[in-house]
CSV table of C-alpha atoms in Angstrom, one decimal:
chain,number,residue,atom,x,y,z
A,37,MET,CA,43.0,-14.9,-58.3
A,38,LYS,CA,44.2,-18.5,-58.3
A,39,SER,CA,41.6,-21.3,-58.5
A,40,VAL,CA,40.9,-23.3,-55.4
A,41,SER,CA,40.2,-27.1,-55.5
A,42,ALA,CA,36.9,-28.5,-54.4
A,43,SER,CA,38.5,-30.3,-51.4
A,44,LYS,CA,40.1,-27.1,-50.2
A,45,LEU,CA,36.7,-25.4,-50.5
A,46,THR,CA,35.1,-28.1,-48.4
A,47,ILE,CA,37.8,-27.8,-45.7
A,48,LEU,CA,37.4,-24.0,-45.8
A,49,ALA,CA,33.6,-24.2,-45.5
A,50,SER,CA,33.9,-26.7,-42.6
A,51,SER,CA,36.3,-24.4,-40.8
A,52,LEU,CA,34.0,-21.4,-41.2
A,53,LEU,CA,31.0,-23.4,-39.9
A,54,ILE,CA,33.0,-24.5,-36.9
A,55,ALA,CA,34.2,-21.0,-36.2
A,56,SER,CA,30.7,-19.7,-36.6
A,57,ALA,CA,29.3,-22.3,-34.2
A,58,CYS,CA,32.0,-21.5,-31.7
A,59,ALA,CA,31.3,-17.8,-32.0
A,60,SER,CA,27.6,-18.5,-31.5
A,61,ALA,CA,28.2,-20.7,-28.5
A,62,THR,CA,30.5,-18.0,-27.0
A,63,ALA,CA,27.8,-15.4,-27.5
A,64,TRP,CA,25.2,-17.7,-26.0
A,65,ALA,CA,27.2,-18.5,-22.9
A,66,ALA,CA,28.4,-15.0,-22.1
A,67,PRO,CA,30.6,-14.5,-19.1
A,68,ALA,CA,28.3,-15.0,-16.1
A,69,ASN,CA,28.4,-11.9,-13.9
A,70,ASP,CA,30.8,-9.6,-15.5
A,71,PRO,CA,29.9,-5.9,-15.6
A,72,ALA,CA,29.3,-5.8,-19.3
A,73,THR,CA,26.7,-8.5,-19.2
A,74,LEU,CA,25.0,-7.0,-16.2
A,75,ALA,CA,24.9,-3.7,-18.0
A,76,GLN,CA,23.5,-5.3,-21.1
A,77,ILE,CA,20.7,-7.0,-19.2
A,78,ARG,CA,19.8,-3.8,-17.3
A,79,ASP,CA,19.8,-1.6,-20.4
A,80,SER,CA,17.8,-4.1,-22.5
A,81,ALA,CA,15.1,-4.3,-19.8
A,82,MET,CA,14.9,-0.5,-19.7
A,83,LYS,CA,14.1,-0.4,-23.4
A,84,GLU,CA,11.4,-3.1,-23.5
A,85,ASP,CA,7.6,-2.8,-23.2
A,86,TRP,CA,7.1,-6.6,-23.3
A,87,ALA,CA,6.1,-6.8,-19.6
A,88,TYR,CA,3.7,-3.9,-19.8
A,89,GLU,CA,2.1,-5.4,-22.9
A,90,ARG,CA,1.6,-8.7,-21.0
A,91,LEU,CA,0.1,-6.8,-18.1
A,92,ALA,CA,-2.3,-5.0,-20.4
A,93,ASP,CA,-3.3,-8.4,-21.9
A,94,MET,CA,-4.0,-9.7,-18.4
A,95,THR,CA,-5.9,-6.7,-17.0
A,96,ASP,CA,-7.7,-5.4,-20.1
A,97,LEU,CA,-8.6,-8.7,-21.8
A,98,ILE,CA,-9.3,-10.8,-18.7
A,99,GLY,CA,-10.0,-8.5,-15.8
A,100,PRO,CA,-10.4,-9.9,-12.2
A,101,ARG,CA,-8.9,-13.3,-11.5
A,102,LEU,CA,-10.2,-14.5,-8.1
A,103,SER,CA,-9.3,-18.2,-7.5
A,104,GLY,CA,-11.9,-20.6,-8.9
A,105,SER,CA,-13.2,-18.0,-11.4
A,106,ALA,CA,-13.3,-18.1,-15.2
A,107,GLY,CA,-10.9,-15.1,-15.1
A,108,ALA,CA,-8.3,-17.1,-13.1
A,109,ALA,CA,-8.6,-20.0,-15.6
A,110,ALA,CA,-8.2,-17.7,-18.6
A,111,ALA,CA,-5.1,-16.2,-17.0
A,112,VAL,CA,-3.5,-19.6,-16.5
A,113,GLU,CA,-3.9,-20.2,-20.3
A,114,GLN,CA,-2.8,-16.7,-21.3
A,115,VAL,CA,0.4,-16.8,-19.3
A,116,ALA,CA,1.2,-20.4,-20.3
A,117,ASP,CA,0.8,-19.5,-23.9
A,118,ALA,CA,2.9,-16.4,-23.7
A,119,MET,CA,5.7,-18.3,-22.1
A,120,ARG,CA,5.6,-21.1,-24.6
A,121,LYS,CA,5.8,-18.6,-27.4
A,122,ILE,CA,9.2,-17.3,-26.1
A,123,GLY,CA,10.5,-20.9,-25.8
A,124,ALA,CA,10.2,-21.7,-22.1
A,125,LYS,CA,9.3,-25.2,-21.0
A,126,VAL,CA,5.9,-24.8,-19.5
A,127,THR,CA,4.3,-27.1,-16.8
A,128,LEU,CA,0.9,-26.6,-15.2
A,129,GLN,CA,0.9,-27.8,-11.6
A,130,PRO,CA,-2.6,-28.8,-10.5
A,131,VAL,CA,-3.8,-27.0,-7.3
A,132,LYS,CA,-7.1,-27.2,-5.5
A,133,VAL,CA,-8.3,-23.7,-4.6
A,134,PRO,CA,-11.1,-22.0,-2.6
A,135,HIS,CA,-14.0,-21.0,-4.7
A,136,TRP,CA,-15.7,-18.0,-3.0
A,137,VAL,CA,-18.3,-16.0,-5.0
A,138,ARG,CA,-19.4,-12.5,-4.1
A,139,GLY,CA,-23.2,-12.0,-4.1
A,140,GLU,CA,-25.5,-9.2,-3.2
A,141,GLU,CA,-24.0,-6.7,-0.7
A,142,LYS,CA,-25.7,-3.7,0.8
A,143,ALA,CA,-26.4,-2.1,4.1
A,144,GLN,CA,-28.4,0.7,5.5
A,145,LEU,CA,-28.5,2.5,8.9
A,146,VAL,CA,-32.2,2.1,9.7
A,147,ASP,CA,-32.3,3.5,13.2
A,148,TYR,CA,-30.2,5.9,15.2
A,149,ALA,CA,-30.7,8.8,17.6
A,150,GLY,CA,-32.1,11.9,15.9
A,151,ARG,CA,-33.0,10.0,12.7
A,152,PRO,CA,-35.7,12.0,10.8
A,153,SER,CA,-38.8,10.0,10.0
A,154,GLY,CA,-38.5,8.0,6.7
A,155,ILE,CA,-34.7,8.5,6.5
A,156,THR,CA,-32.1,5.6,6.2
A,157,GLN,CA,-28.5,6.0,5.3
A,158,LYS,CA,-26.6,3.8,2.8
A,159,VAL,CA,-23.3,2.2,4.0
A,160,VAL,CA,-20.8,1.4,1.3
A,161,LEU,CA,-19.3,-2.0,1.8
A,162,SER,CA,-17.8,-5.1,0.1
A,163,ALA,CA,-17.9,-8.6,1.5
A,164,LEU,CA,-14.7,-10.1,2.7
A,165,GLY,CA,-13.3,-13.3,1.4
A,166,GLY,CA,-14.7,-16.3,3.2
A,167,SER,CA,-17.7,-14.3,4.5
A,168,GLY,CA,-20.8,-16.1,5.4
A,169,ALA,CA,-24.2,-15.0,4.2
A,170,THR,CA,-27.2,-13.3,5.8
A,171,PRO,CA,-30.7,-14.6,5.0
A,172,ALA,CA,-31.7,-13.5,1.5
A,173,ALA,CA,-33.8,-10.7,3.0
A,174,GLY,CA,-30.9,-9.6,5.2
A,175,LEU,CA,-30.8,-9.1,8.9
A,176,THR,CA,-31.2,-6.2,11.2
A,177,ALA,CA,-29.1,-5.8,14.4
A,178,PRO,CA,-27.5,-3.2,16.6
A,179,VAL,CA,-24.0,-2.1,15.8
A,180,ILE,CA,-21.2,-1.8,18.3
A,181,VAL,CA,-17.8,-0.2,17.5
A,182,VAL,CA,-14.5,-1.4,18.9
A,183,ARG,CA,-11.0,-0.2,18.2
A,184,ASP,CA,-8.9,-3.2,19.3
A,185,PHE,CA,-9.3,-6.7,20.6
A,186,ASP,CA,-9.0,-5.6,24.2
A,187,GLU,CA,-12.0,-3.4,23.9
A,188,LEU,CA,-13.9,-6.2,22.2
A,189,ASN,CA,-13.2,-8.6,25.0
A,190,ALA,CA,-14.1,-5.9,27.6
A,191,ARG,CA,-17.5,-5.5,25.9
A,192,LYS,CA,-18.2,-9.1,25.1
A,193,ALA,CA,-21.5,-9.0,26.9
A,194,GLU,CA,-22.7,-6.5,24.2
A,195,VAL,CA,-21.4,-8.6,21.3
A,196,LYS,CA,-23.9,-11.4,21.2
A,197,GLY,CA,-26.6,-10.6,18.6
A,198,SER,CA,-24.8,-7.5,17.4
A,199,ILE,CA,-22.8,-6.5,14.3
A,200,VAL,CA,-19.3,-5.6,15.4
A,201,LEU,CA,-17.4,-2.9,13.6
A,202,PHE,CA,-13.6,-2.8,14.0
A,203,ASP,CA,-12.9,0.9,13.5
A,204,VAL,CA,-9.1,0.8,13.1
A,205,ALA,CA,-7.8,3.7,10.9
A,206,PHE,CA,-5.0,3.1,8.4
A,207,ASP,CA,-2.1,5.3,9.4
A,208,ASP,CA,-1.3,7.4,6.4
A,209,GLU,CA,1.5,9.3,8.2
A,210,MET,CA,3.2,6.0,8.9
A,211,ALA,CA,2.8,5.0,5.2
A,212,LYS,CA,4.2,8.3,4.0
A,213,GLY,CA,7.1,7.8,6.4
A,214,GLY,CA,8.2,4.6,4.6
A,215,GLN,CA,6.4,2.2,6.9
A,216,ALA,CA,3.4,1.4,4.7
A,217,GLY,CA,3.8,-2.4,5.3
A,218,LYS,CA,3.6,-2.0,9.0
A,219,ALA,CA,0.5,0.3,8.7
A,220,TYR,CA,-1.1,-2.3,6.6
A,221,GLY,CA,-0.2,-5.1,8.9
A,222,ARG,CA,-1.9,-3.4,11.9
A,223,GLY,CA,-5.2,-3.0,10.0
A,224,SER,CA,-5.1,-6.4,8.2
A,225,ASN,CA,-4.8,-8.1,11.6
A,226,TYR,CA,-8.3,-7.0,12.4
A,227,ARG,CA,-9.6,-7.9,8.9
A,228,GLY,CA,-8.1,-11.3,9.1
A,229,ASN,CA,-8.9,-12.2,12.7
A,230,GLY,CA,-11.6,-9.8,13.8
A,231,PRO,CA,-14.6,-11.6,12.2
A,232,ARG,CA,-13.5,-14.9,13.6
A,233,VAL,CA,-13.1,-13.5,17.1
A,234,ALA,CA,-16.4,-11.7,16.9
A,235,GLN,CA,-18.1,-14.9,15.8
A,236,GLU,CA,-16.7,-16.8,18.7
A,237,LEU,CA,-18.3,-14.2,21.0
A,238,GLY,CA,-21.7,-14.5,19.4
A,239,ALA,CA,-21.8,-11.6,16.9
A,240,VAL,CA,-24.2,-12.0,14.0
A,241,GLY,CA,-22.0,-10.0,11.6
A,242,ALA,CA,-18.6,-8.3,11.5
A,243,LEU,CA,-17.5,-5.1,9.7
A,244,VAL,CA,-13.9,-3.9,9.3
A,245,ARG,CA,-12.9,-0.4,8.4
A,246,SER,CA,-11.1,-0.6,5.0
A,247,VAL,CA,-7.4,-1.2,5.3
A,248,GLY,CA,-5.8,1.4,3.0
A,249,GLY,CA,-5.3,5.1,2.4
A,250,ALA,CA,-6.8,7.6,0.0
A,251,ASP,CA,-10.2,7.8,1.6
A,252,PHE,CA,-12.4,8.3,-1.5
A,253,ARG,CA,-15.2,6.1,-0.1
A,254,LEU,CA,-13.5,3.0,-1.6
A,255,THR,CA,-13.8,-0.4,0.0
A,256,HIS,CA,-10.7,-2.5,0.4
A,257,THR,CA,-11.6,-6.2,0.4
A,258,GLY,CA,-9.4,-9.1,1.6
A,259,ASN,CA,-9.5,-12.5,3.3
A,260,THR,CA,-10.7,-13.5,6.7
A,261,GLY,CA,-10.0,-16.4,9.0
A,262,LEU,CA,-13.6,-17.6,8.9
A,263,VAL,CA,-14.0,-21.4,8.3
A,264,ASP,CA,-16.9,-23.7,7.5
A,265,GLY,CA,-19.4,-24.1,10.2
A,266,LYS,CA,-18.3,-20.8,11.9
A,267,ARG,CA,-18.9,-18.3,9.1
A,268,ILE,CA,-20.8,-15.0,9.8
A,269,PRO,CA,-21.4,-12.2,7.3
A,270,ALA,CA,-18.3,-10.1,7.2
A,271,ALA,CA,-17.5,-7.0,5.1
A,272,ALA,CA,-15.2,-4.1,4.7
A,273,VAL,CA,-16.8,-0.6,5.0
A,274,THR,CA,-15.3,2.6,3.7
A,275,ALA,CA,-13.4,4.8,6.1
A,276,GLU,CA,-16.0,7.5,5.7
A,277,ASP,CA,-18.9,5.1,6.7
A,278,ALA,CA,-16.9,3.7,9.6
A,279,MET,CA,-16.4,7.3,10.9
A,280,LEU,CA,-20.1,8.1,10.4
A,281,ILE,CA,-21.2,5.1,12.4
A,282,SER,CA,-18.8,6.0,15.2
A,283,ARG,CA,-20.1,9.5,15.3
A,284,LEU,CA,-23.7,8.4,15.4
A,285,LEU,CA,-23.0,6.0,18.2
A,286,LYS,CA,-21.9,8.9,20.3
A,287,ARG,CA,-25.5,10.2,20.0
A,288,GLY,CA,-27.1,6.8,20.9
A,289,ALA,CA,-27.8,3.3,19.7
A,290,VAL,CA,-27.4,2.5,16.0
A,291,LYS,CA,-29.2,-0.3,14.0
A,292,MET,CA,-28.1,-1.6,10.6
A,293,HIS,CA,-29.9,-3.7,8.0
A,294,LEU,CA,-27.2,-5.9,6.4
A,295,THR,CA,-27.6,-8.0,3.3
A,296,LEU,CA,-24.6,-10.2,2.1
A,297,THR,CA,-25.2,-13.3,0.0
A,298,PRO,CA,-21.7,-14.7,-0.9
A,299,GLN,CA,-21.3,-18.4,-1.6
A,300,ASN,CA,-18.5,-20.7,-0.4
A,301,LEU,CA,-18.5,-23.3,-3.1
A,302,PRO,CA,-16.5,-26.6,-3.2
A,303,ASP,CA,-12.8,-26.2,-4.0
A,304,ALA,CA,-12.1,-25.7,-7.6
A,305,ASP,CA,-9.3,-27.1,-9.9
A,306,SER,CA,-6.6,-24.6,-10.9
A,307,TYR,CA,-2.9,-24.5,-11.6
A,308,ASN,CA,0.4,-22.8,-10.9
A,309,VAL,CA,2.0,-21.9,-14.2
A,310,ILE,CA,5.7,-23.0,-14.2
A,311,ALA,CA,8.0,-21.9,-17.0
A,312,ASP,CA,11.6,-23.2,-17.0
A,313,PHE,CA,14.6,-21.8,-18.7
A,314,PRO,CA,17.1,-24.7,-18.3
A,315,GLY,CA,20.6,-24.0,-17.0
A,316,THR,CA,23.8,-25.1,-18.7
A,317,ASP,CA,26.3,-26.7,-16.2
A,318,LYS,CA,24.0,-26.7,-13.1
A,319,PRO,CA,20.5,-27.3,-14.5
A,320,GLU,CA,19.4,-29.3,-11.5
A,321,GLU,CA,19.8,-26.1,-9.3
A,322,VAL,CA,16.8,-23.8,-9.5
A,323,VAL,CA,16.3,-20.0,-9.1
A,324,ILE,CA,12.6,-19.1,-8.8
A,325,VAL,CA,11.3,-15.7,-9.9
A,326,SER,CA,7.6,-15.2,-9.4
A,327,GLY,CA,4.4,-13.3,-8.8
A,328,HIS,CA,0.8,-14.4,-8.0
A,329,LEU,CA,-1.7,-14.8,-10.8
A,330,ASP,CA,-4.9,-14.5,-8.9
A,331,SER,CA,-6.5,-11.2,-7.9
A,332,TRP,CA,-9.4,-10.0,-5.9
A,333,ASP,CA,-12.7,-9.6,-7.8
A,334,LEU,CA,-13.3,-5.9,-7.4
A,335,ALA,CA,-10.8,-4.8,-10.1
A,336,THR,CA,-8.2,-6.1,-12.5
A,337,GLY,CA,-5.3,-6.5,-10.0
A,338,ALA,CA,-2.8,-4.5,-12.0
A,339,HIS,CA,-0.6,-3.7,-9.0
A,340,ASP,CA,-1.7,-6.8,-7.0
A,341,ASP,CA,-0.2,-8.8,-8.6
A,342,GLY,CA,-0.4,-8.6,-12.4
A,343,ALA,CA,2.7,-6.4,-12.4
A,344,GLY,CA,4.7,-9.0,-10.4
A,345,VAL,CA,3.7,-11.8,-12.8
A,346,ALA,CA,4.5,-9.8,-15.9
A,347,ALA,CA,7.9,-8.7,-14.5
A,348,ALA,CA,8.7,-12.3,-13.7
A,349,MET,CA,7.7,-13.5,-17.1
A,350,ALA,CA,9.9,-10.8,-18.7
A,351,VAL,CA,13.0,-12.2,-17.0
A,352,ILE,CA,13.1,-15.1,-19.5
A,353,ASP,CA,12.0,-12.9,-22.4
A,354,THR,CA,14.9,-10.4,-21.7
A,355,LEU,CA,17.5,-13.1,-21.5
A,356,LYS,CA,16.2,-14.9,-24.5
A,357,LYS,CA,16.4,-11.8,-26.6
A,358,LEU,CA,20.0,-11.3,-25.5
A,359,LYS,CA,20.8,-14.9,-26.2
A,360,LEU,CA,22.1,-15.4,-22.6
A,361,GLN,CA,21.9,-18.9,-21.1
A,362,PRO,CA,22.1,-19.2,-17.3
A,363,ARG,CA,24.2,-21.7,-15.5
A,364,ARG,CA,21.3,-22.7,-13.1
A,365,THR,CA,17.7,-23.2,-14.3
A,366,ILE,CA,15.6,-20.1,-14.0
A,367,ARG,CA,12.0,-21.0,-13.1
A,368,VAL,CA,9.2,-18.5,-13.5
A,369,ILE,CA,6.2,-19.3,-11.4
A,370,ALA,CA,2.8,-17.6,-11.6
A,371,TRP,CA,1.3,-18.7,-8.3
A,372,MET,CA,-2.4,-19.4,-7.9
A,373,ASN,CA,-4.4,-18.4,-4.8
A,374,GLU,CA,-2.2,-16.1,-2.9
A,375,GLU,CA,-5.1,-13.9,-2.0
A,376,ASN,CA,-7.3,-16.3,-0.1
A,377,GLY,CA,-5.4,-19.3,0.8
A,378,THR,CA,-1.8,-19.5,-0.6
A,379,ARG,CA,-2.6,-22.9,-1.9
A,380,GLY,CA,-0.2,-22.5,-4.9
A,381,GLY,CA,2.8,-21.8,-2.8
A,382,LYS,CA,2.0,-24.5,-0.3
A,383,GLY,CA,1.3,-27.0,-3.1
A,384,TYR,CA,4.6,-26.3,-4.8
A,385,PHE,CA,6.5,-26.8,-1.6
A,386,GLU,CA,4.7,-30.1,-0.9
A,387,LEU,CA,5.6,-31.4,-4.3
A,388,ASN,CA,9.2,-30.3,-4.0
A,389,LYS,CA,10.0,-30.6,-0.3
A,390,GLU,CA,12.4,-33.5,-1.1
A,391,LYS,CA,14.2,-31.2,-3.6
A,392,VAL,CA,14.5,-28.1,-1.4
A,393,GLU,CA,18.3,-28.3,-1.4
A,394,GLN,CA,18.2,-27.9,-5.2
A,395,HIS,CA,16.5,-24.5,-4.9
A,396,PHE,CA,19.4,-22.0,-4.9
A,397,ALA,CA,17.2,-19.0,-4.3
A,398,ALA,CA,13.6,-17.7,-4.7
A,399,ILE,CA,12.3,-14.3,-5.7
A,400,GLU,CA,8.7,-13.0,-5.4
A,401,SER,CA,7.3,-9.7,-6.4
A,402,ASP,CA,4.1,-8.8,-4.6
A,403,ASN,CA,4.4,-5.2,-3.5
A,404,GLY,CA,3.1,-3.5,-6.6
A,405,ALA,CA,4.7,-1.7,-9.4
A,406,GLY,CA,6.1,1.3,-7.6
A,407,ARG,CA,9.5,2.8,-8.2
A,408,PRO,CA,12.1,0.1,-7.3
A,409,PHE,CA,15.1,1.2,-5.2
A,410,GLY,CA,16.8,-2.2,-5.3
A,411,PHE,CA,16.1,-5.5,-3.7
A,412,MET,CA,15.8,-7.2,-0.3
A,413,GLY,CA,17.0,-10.6,0.6
A,414,SER,CA,17.4,-13.1,3.4
A,415,VAL,CA,21.0,-14.0,3.2
A,416,ARG,CA,23.6,-14.2,5.9
A,417,PRO,CA,25.4,-10.9,6.7
A,418,SER,CA,28.6,-12.3,5.5
A,419,MET,CA,27.2,-12.9,2.0
A,420,VAL,CA,26.2,-9.2,1.3
A,421,LYS,CA,29.6,-8.3,-0.1
A,422,TYR,CA,29.2,-10.8,-2.9
A,423,PHE,CA,26.3,-8.7,-4.3
A,424,ALA,CA,28.4,-5.6,-4.8
A,425,PRO,CA,28.8,-6.0,-8.6
A,426,LEU,CA,25.0,-6.3,-9.0
A,427,GLN,CA,24.4,-3.3,-6.8
A,428,LYS,CA,26.9,-1.3,-8.8
A,429,SER,CA,25.1,-2.1,-12.1
A,430,LEU,CA,21.7,-1.4,-10.8
A,431,ASP,CA,22.8,1.9,-9.2
A,432,GLN,CA,22.9,3.3,-12.7
A,433,ILE,CA,19.1,3.3,-12.7
A,434,GLY,CA,18.8,4.3,-9.0
A,435,ALA,CA,18.1,0.7,-7.9
A,436,GLY,CA,21.3,-0.4,-6.2
A,437,VAL,CA,20.1,-0.8,-2.6
A,438,PHE,CA,20.5,-4.2,-1.0
A,439,ASP,CA,18.3,-4.4,2.1
A,440,ARG,CA,19.5,-7.5,3.9
A,441,ARG,CA,16.8,-9.0,6.2
A,442,ASP,CA,16.5,-12.1,8.3
A,443,VAL,CA,13.2,-12.8,6.5
A,444,ALA,CA,12.2,-11.6,3.0
A,445,GLY,CA,8.7,-12.7,3.6
A,446,GLY,CA,7.1,-13.4,0.2
A,447,ALA,CA,3.8,-15.1,0.8
A,448,ASP,CA,4.1,-17.9,-1.8
A,449,ILE,CA,7.8,-18.5,-1.3
A,450,MET,CA,7.5,-18.5,2.5
A,451,PRO,CA,7.4,-22.3,2.8
A,452,LEU,CA,10.7,-22.5,0.8
A,453,GLU,CA,12.2,-19.7,2.9
A,454,ARG,CA,11.3,-21.5,6.2
A,455,ALA,CA,13.1,-24.6,4.7
A,456,GLY,CA,16.3,-22.6,4.2
A,457,VAL,CA,16.0,-21.2,0.7
A,458,PRO,CA,17.4,-17.7,0.5
A,459,SER,CA,14.6,-15.4,-0.6
A,460,PHE,CA,14.4,-12.1,-2.3
A,461,GLN,CA,11.9,-9.3,-3.3
A,462,PRO,CA,12.2,-6.1,-5.3
A,463,LEU,CA,12.5,-3.2,-2.9
A,464,VAL,CA,9.8,-0.9,-4.2
A,465,ASP,CA,8.3,2.4,-3.0
A,466,PHE,CA,4.8,1.4,-1.9
A,467,THR,CA,3.9,4.6,-0.1
A,468,ASN,CA,0.7,4.9,-2.3
A,469,TYR,CA,0.3,1.1,-2.9
A,470,PHE,CA,-2.4,0.8,-0.3
A,471,ASN,CA,-4.5,3.5,-1.9
A,472,TYR,CA,-5.5,1.0,-4.5
A,473,HIS,CA,-4.8,-2.4,-2.8
A,474,HIS,CA,-7.8,-4.7,-3.0
A,475,THR,CA,-10.0,-2.0,-4.3
A,476,ALA,CA,-12.0,-1.3,-7.5
A,477,ALA,CA,-9.2,1.2,-8.5
A,478,ASP,CA,-6.4,-1.3,-8.9
A,479,THR,CA,-6.3,-0.9,-12.7
A,480,LEU,CA,-3.7,-0.7,-15.5
A,481,ASP,CA,-3.7,3.1,-15.6
A,482,LYS,CA,-2.2,3.2,-12.0
A,483,VAL,CA,0.9,1.4,-13.2
A,484,ASN,CA,3.8,3.7,-14.4
A,485,PRO,CA,5.4,1.9,-17.4
A,486,LEU,CA,8.8,3.3,-16.6
A,487,ASP,CA,8.7,1.9,-13.0
A,488,LEU,CA,7.6,-1.4,-14.4
A,489,LYS,CA,10.6,-1.4,-16.7
A,490,ARG,CA,12.9,-0.7,-13.7
A,491,GLN,CA,11.3,-3.6,-11.9
A,492,VAL,CA,12.0,-5.9,-14.9
A,493,ALA,CA,15.6,-4.6,-14.9
A,494,VAL,CA,16.0,-5.4,-11.1
A,495,MET,CA,14.3,-8.8,-11.3
A,496,THR,CA,16.2,-9.9,-14.4
A,497,SER,CA,19.5,-8.7,-13.2
A,498,LEU,CA,19.0,-10.3,-9.8
A,499,THR,CA,17.7,-13.6,-11.2
A,500,TRP,CA,20.7,-13.8,-13.7
A,501,TYR,CA,23.1,-12.9,-11.0
A,502,LEU,CA,21.8,-15.6,-8.7
A,503,ALA,CA,21.7,-18.1,-11.5
A,504,ASN,CA,25.3,-17.6,-12.3
A,505,MET,CA,27.0,-17.0,-8.9
A,506,ASP,CA,30.2,-19.0,-8.2
A,507,GLU,CA,29.7,-18.4,-4.4
A,508,ASN,CA,27.4,-20.7,-2.5
A,509,ILE,CA,25.2,-18.2,-0.6
A,510,GLY,CA,24.2,-21.0,1.8
A,511,ARG,CA,20.9,-21.6,3.5
A,512,THR,CA,18.9,-19.0,5.3
A,513,VAL,CA,17.8,-19.3,9.0
A,514,VAL,CA,14.3,-18.0,9.6
A,515,PRO,CA,13.7,-16.9,13.2
A,516,GLN,CA,11.0,-18.9,14.9
């Protein structure tokens, strides 16, 4: 072998460095939405347990995360730290949130027709968010049962001084038929508005039959529309206890002794956790992918909505591991206070309402970690065809459905959607979601790791696709 001069070696080394740098840059900026890249993202997500591990950290190490609680504060720090570790640019956006604290909660049926001497019956219940308190020793009042607002108004003469029970059954058959959301909406209307309307008519307390399936004497909590100065004690009772009270009322009058001692404390300081993965040639344009960080206090919020947050976090982790850089900035947001106020989503919009045009799209996952079949999105009908390559890729894992809707309806991204930002959600099977929703049973063991991987694959593929689209999908028009 002939000797090579030092100058030639220097030139050769420089050439190799340049070639290596070019190769690295080429690998980093992979072709945007070509089938090979989409397949790489999908397959990588299906092999990773990172999201499930983050979900386990959140649920097992912290537990419940109701706004204003120590658990919510710990979750902010945990998620922020995890995102910093994978190289995202993390910002904590301050948000003032409601601080409602559950107290003592118990009830007994103390008088009813045919009651044997000395007998009372326990009623299993949980206070609803925003509930007022009884006196420390509780209160005793007659119970009336109504099944809709029309009946409540027709019997308003009986309401004053009574405890009103809204006995509205969750429609399991509707849920099993693929209409779980509509079944939930019907019941949650009475949970959200019933206590307020009952208070306006003079009730001293309000009870709502738990909104959810799988009647194993579980309470399903949730928020109410009660406000300061007009709060009455309000609670969710189990389906079994609601049915018992209804049966007893057919025999004659029923009286209940009710004790609820929640506190509505001054608003607390909290944060949205925002983690940015900057884009290359369109960094000023943003694609949001998100879930909400808070949960109700009865359990650890694995389905609602720890899984959504973990899947959103995993979008950046998946792309970082593949060394893929998006054209537009990908912004992961862990929203605070979806459950009892949506202050996080509203606060983000107020801070960014002058920059709404820079938001290319927004994704929110808040329907649990069931099997995903694809995604839904509020784009104009003419734009659906442009998502065909993404659908084809996701079809390999049975998640290629694109359900176009006029409104996607994510709670935290709704202000953005109303302002014209096209919005998306994973399209998941939540037939059984309301068995656990807002109950003490919403724990990690209810999450299928494979389904969570599929959700990460859908959310990462969708986020990447949106962040790299050449087409301008335009603004959405939300029906008023």
